[in-house]
Every structure is written in structure tokens, then in C-alpha cells.
Backbone as a printed PyTorch tensor [residue, N CA C, xyz], in Angstrom:
tensor([[[  0.8170,  -1.2030,   0.0000],
         [  0.0000,   0.0000,   0.0000],
         [  0.8530,   1.2560,   0.0000]],

        [[  2.0180,   1.2180,   0.5930],
         [  2.8560,   2.4050,   0.6630],
         [  3.4010,   2.7100,  -0.7300]],

        [[  3.1970,   3.9420,  -1.2340],
         [  3.7410,   4.2820,  -2.5510],
         [  5.2650,   4.1550,  -2.5570]],

        [[  5.8160,   3.6100,  -3.6270],
         [  7.2610,   3.3770,  -3.7010],
         [  8.0770,   4.6420,  -3.4860]],

        [[  7.6000,   5.7740,  -3.9630],
         [  8.3680,   7.0070,  -3.8130],
         [  8.2670,   7.6020,  -2.4130]],

        [[  7.4700,   6.9690,  -1.5490],
         [  7.3190,   7.4580,  -0.1720],
         [  7.7000,   6.4040,   0.8570]],

        [[  8.3290,   5.3390,   0.4070],
         [  8.6800,   4.2590,   1.3290],
         [  9.7270,   4.7150,   2.3300]],

        [[  9.5910,   4.2280,   3.4970],
         [ 10.5340,   4.5050,   4.5660],
         [ 10.5900,   3.2800,   5.4460]],

        [[ 10.6720,   3.5160,   6.7150],
         [ 10.7490,   2.3780,   7.6180],
         [  9.3790,   1.9540,   8.1330]],

        [[  8.3320,   2.6760,   7.7650],
         [  6.9650,   2.2600,   8.0880],
         [  6.3330,   1.7270,   6.8090]],

        [[  5.8410,   0.5160,   6.8740],
         [  5.2290,  -0.1000,   5.7000],
         [  3.8280,  -0.5460,   6.0860]],

        [[  2.8520,  -0.1310,   5.2870],
         [  1.4640,  -0.5410,   5.5170],
         [  1.0580,  -1.5100,   4.4240]],

        [[  0.3220,  -2.5430,   4.8220],
         [ -0.0810,  -3.5370,   3.8330],
         [ -1.3630,  -4.2390,   4.2540]],

        [[ -1.9670,  -4.9140,   3.2860],
         [ -3.1450,  -5.7430,   3.5180],
         [ -2.8490,  -7.1460,   3.0160]],

        [[ -3.5700,  -8.1000,   3.5560],
         [ -3.5080,  -9.4750,   3.0730],
         [ -4.9260,  -9.8400,   2.6520]],

        [[ -5.0870, -10.2280,   1.3820],
         [ -6.4170, -10.5480,   0.8510],
         [ -7.1120, -11.5970,   1.7110]],

        [[ -8.3680, -11.3210,   2.0420],
         [ -9.1640, -12.2620,   2.8230],
         [ -9.0030, -12.1390,   4.3280]],

        [[ -8.1140, -11.2770,   4.7750],
         [ -7.8430, -11.1070,   6.2010],
         [ -8.1180,  -9.6590,   6.5990]],

        [[ -8.6080,  -9.4580,   7.8140],
         [ -8.7230,  -8.0960,   8.3290],
         [ -7.3580,  -7.6800,   8.8850]],

        [[ -7.1570,  -6.3910,   9.0160],
         [ -5.9160,  -5.8970,   9.6110],
         [ -5.7180,  -6.4360,  11.0190]],

        [[ -6.8010,  -6.5140,  11.7910],
         [ -6.7090,  -7.0520,  13.1510],
         [ -6.2740,  -8.5140,  13.1460]],

        [[ -6.8230,  -9.3050,  12.2150],
         [ -6.4600, -10.7290,  12.1380],
         [ -4.9850, -10.9050,  11.7760]],

        [[ -4.5120, -10.1140,  10.8250],
         [ -3.1030, -10.2140,  10.4140],
         [ -2.1940,  -9.8090,  11.5690]],

        [[ -2.4970,  -8.6840,  12.2210],
         [ -1.6610,  -8.2020,  13.3210],
         [ -1.6090,  -9.2270,  14.4510]],

        [[ -2.7570,  -9.7850,  14.8110],
         [ -2.7990, -10.7650,  15.9020],
         [ -2.0440, -12.0370,  15.5180]],

        [[ -2.2240, -12.4910,  14.2900],
         [ -1.5870, -13.7310,  13.8510],
         [ -0.0780, -13.5710,  13.7330]],

        [[  0.3850, -12.4610,  13.1730],
         [  1.8360, -12.2270,  13.0950],
         [  2.4430, -12.1240,  14.4880]],

        [[  1.7540, -11.4570,  15.3810],
         [  2.2490, -11.3370,  16.7440],
         [  2.3890, -12.6960,  17.4170]],

        [[  1.4040, -13.5550,  17.1940],
         [  1.4090, -14.8800,  17.8060],
         [  2.4160, -15.8260,  17.1430]],

        [[  2.4880, -15.8170,  15.8270],
         [  3.3250, -16.7830,  15.1110],
         [  4.8020, -16.4230,  15.0790]],

        [[  5.0990, -15.1400,  14.8640],
         [  6.5120, -14.7690,  14.7010],
         [  6.9410, -13.6810,  15.6780]],

        [[  6.0810, -13.3820,  16.6340],
         [  6.3760, -12.3750,  17.6570],
         [  6.6760, -11.0070,  17.0460]],

        [[  6.0360, -10.7180,  15.9210],
         [  6.2050,  -9.4110,  15.2830],
         [  5.3870,  -8.3780,  16.0480]],

        [[  5.9380,  -7.2030,  16.1920],
         [  5.2100,  -6.1110,  16.8260],
         [  4.6900,  -5.2320,  15.7000]],

        [[  3.4270,  -5.4440,  15.3880],
         [  2.7530,  -4.6950,  14.3300],
         [  1.4500,  -4.1730,  14.9020]],

        [[  0.8320,  -3.2730,  14.1970],
         [ -0.4750,  -2.8060,  14.6500],
         [ -1.3930,  -2.6800,  13.4540]],

        [[ -2.6610,  -2.8360,  13.7240],
         [ -3.6260,  -2.6670,  12.6530],
         [ -3.9690,  -1.1860,  12.5230]],

        [[ -4.4000,  -0.8180,  11.3450],
         [ -4.8470,   0.5500,  11.0680],
         [ -6.3320,   0.4410,  10.7390]],

        [[ -7.1940,   0.6370,  11.7320],
         [ -8.6240,   0.4000,  11.5410],
         [ -9.2470,   1.1580,  10.3690]],

        [[ -8.9070,   2.3980,  10.1750],
         [ -9.5030,   3.1810,   9.0870],
         [ -9.1820,   2.6460,   7.7080]],

        [[ -8.0870,   1.9240,   7.5880],
         [ -7.6710,   1.3500,   6.3100],
         [ -7.8280,  -0.1620,   6.2750]],

        [[ -8.1340,  -0.7670,   7.4280],
         [ -8.1820,  -2.2200,   7.5710],
         [ -6.8880,  -2.8330,   7.0390]],

        [[ -5.7870,  -2.2720,   7.4990],
         [ -4.4580,  -2.6840,   7.0600],
         [ -3.5780,  -2.9080,   8.2830]],

        [[ -2.3310,  -3.2550,   8.0200],
         [ -1.3550,  -3.5010,   9.0840],
         [ -0.1600,  -2.5940,   8.8490]],

        [[  0.4020,  -2.0730,   9.9210],
         [  1.6050,  -1.2450,   9.8260],
         [  2.7530,  -1.9750,  10.4980]],

        [[  3.8510,  -2.0740,   9.7550],
         [  5.0740,  -2.7070,  10.2300],
         [  6.1550,  -1.6400,  10.2600]],

        [[  6.8420,  -1.5310,  11.3690],
         [  7.9350,  -0.5710,  11.5120],
         [  9.2560,  -1.3280,  11.5090]],

        [[ 10.1330,  -0.9270,  10.6010],
         [ 11.4460,  -1.5590,  10.4790],
         [ 12.4810,  -0.5090,  10.8600]],

        [[ 13.3510,  -0.8500,  11.7740],
         [ 14.3530,   0.0990,  12.2540],
         [ 15.7490,  -0.3340,  11.8270]],

        [[ 16.7090,   0.5460,  12.0220],
         [ 18.0870,   0.2500,  11.6280],
         [ 18.6390,  -0.9730,  12.3520]],

        [[ 18.0780,  -1.2900,  13.5080],
         [ 18.5750,  -2.4270,  14.2760],
         [ 17.8310,  -3.7280,  13.9630]],

        [[ 16.8440,  -3.6780,  13.0510],
         [ 16.1360,  -4.8910,  12.6510],
         [ 17.0760,  -5.7440,  11.8100]],

        [[ 17.2510,  -6.9890,  12.2120],
         [ 18.1790,  -7.8530,  11.4810],
         [ 17.4930,  -8.4600,  10.2540]],

        [[ 18.2960,  -8.9250,   9.3180],
         [ 17.7490,  -9.6000,   8.1430],
         [ 16.9910, -10.8560,   8.5540]],

        [[ 17.4640, -11.5350,   9.5740],
         [ 16.7980, -12.7400,  10.0670],
         [ 15.4060, -12.3990,  10.5980]],

        [[ 15.3000, -11.3310,  11.3690],
         [ 14.0030, -10.9050,  11.9100],
         [ 13.0570, -10.5050,  10.7900]],

        [[ 13.5610,  -9.7360,   9.8470],
         [ 12.7380,  -9.3090,   8.7270],
         [ 12.2850, -10.5200,   7.9100]],

        [[ 13.1840, -11.4580,   7.6770],
         [ 12.8350, -12.6730,   6.9530],
         [ 11.7540, -13.4680,   7.6520]],

        [[ 11.8250, -13.5300,   8.9750],
         [ 10.8220, -14.2540,   9.7580],
         [  9.4440, -13.6120,   9.5810]],

        [[  9.3950, -12.2860,   9.6010],
         [  8.1170, -11.5870,   9.4120],
         [  7.6010, -11.8040,   7.9960]],

        [[  8.4730, -11.6770,   7.0050],
         [  8.0480, -11.8710,   5.6130],
         [  7.5640, -13.2960,   5.3820]],

        [[  8.2350, -14.2740,   5.9720],
         [  7.7800, -15.6620,   5.8680],
         [  6.4030, -15.8180,   6.5100]],

        [[  6.1970, -15.1400,   7.6420],
         [  4.8940, -15.1870,   8.3040],
         [  3.7920, -14.5850,   7.4510]],

        [[  4.0830, -13.4580,   6.8020],
         [  3.0920, -12.8320,   5.9190],
         [  2.7970, -13.7580,   4.7520]],

        [[  3.8290, -14.3620,   4.1860],
         [  3.6380, -15.2840,   3.0700],
         [  2.7660, -16.4720,   3.4880]],

        [[  2.9990, -16.9980,   4.6640],
         [  2.2140, -18.1280,   5.1640],
         [  0.7670, -17.7240,   5.3740]],

        [[  0.5510, -16.5510,   5.9550],
         [ -0.8060, -16.0540,   6.1770],
         [ -1.5170, -15.8600,   4.8370]],

        [[ -0.8270, -15.2680,   3.8780],
         [ -1.4370, -14.9830,   2.5760],
         [ -1.8210, -16.2600,   1.8240]],

        [[ -1.1650, -17.3690,   2.1440],
         [ -1.4600, -18.6270,   1.4720],
         [ -2.7490, -19.2820,   2.0000]],

        [[ -3.2830, -18.7660,   3.0910],
         [ -4.4650, -19.3560,   3.7140],
         [ -5.5120, -18.2900,   3.9850]],

        [[ -6.7500, -18.6820,   3.9030],
         [ -7.8550, -17.7830,   4.2180],
         [ -8.3740, -18.1500,   5.5900]],

        [[ -8.6140, -17.1500,   6.4460],
         [ -9.1020, -17.4870,   7.7950],
         [-10.4660, -18.1680,   7.7730]]])
């Protein structure tokens, strides 16, 4: 959802078939990601900082991929 020319360390996204609350809760439970839902957009916001490791980021991306492969 974040326009490419405005990307930074905050990334907002949706997963088809899932509410933002469902994605945020599931990522938190499965990969211990600290994300929050954005109710007005029914999306999820992920904050990536300079200290986020590639391993941590990979774990979150794998979690999103797993969630996207299934419908709640």
C-alpha cells in the first residue's frame, strides 16, 4: 500500500481475505512481530528500524507469506 516514492521504515499492507486485526494478531502470535492494525484502512503497519536484522525481517516476511497462502 505504501507508494514506492514514499517508502521509509513504516510499511502498511493488507492481506487478501484477512482483516488488519487478524493479520496483526496472527503475526504477533506466530513470529512475535510487533505490528499494529490501522482500523480506518483495515491494514497492518510494520515498523522496520536500523537495528532490525535480516533474520528478523525474513521471519516476518515468511509469516506474511504463510498467512497470505491461507484464508481465515
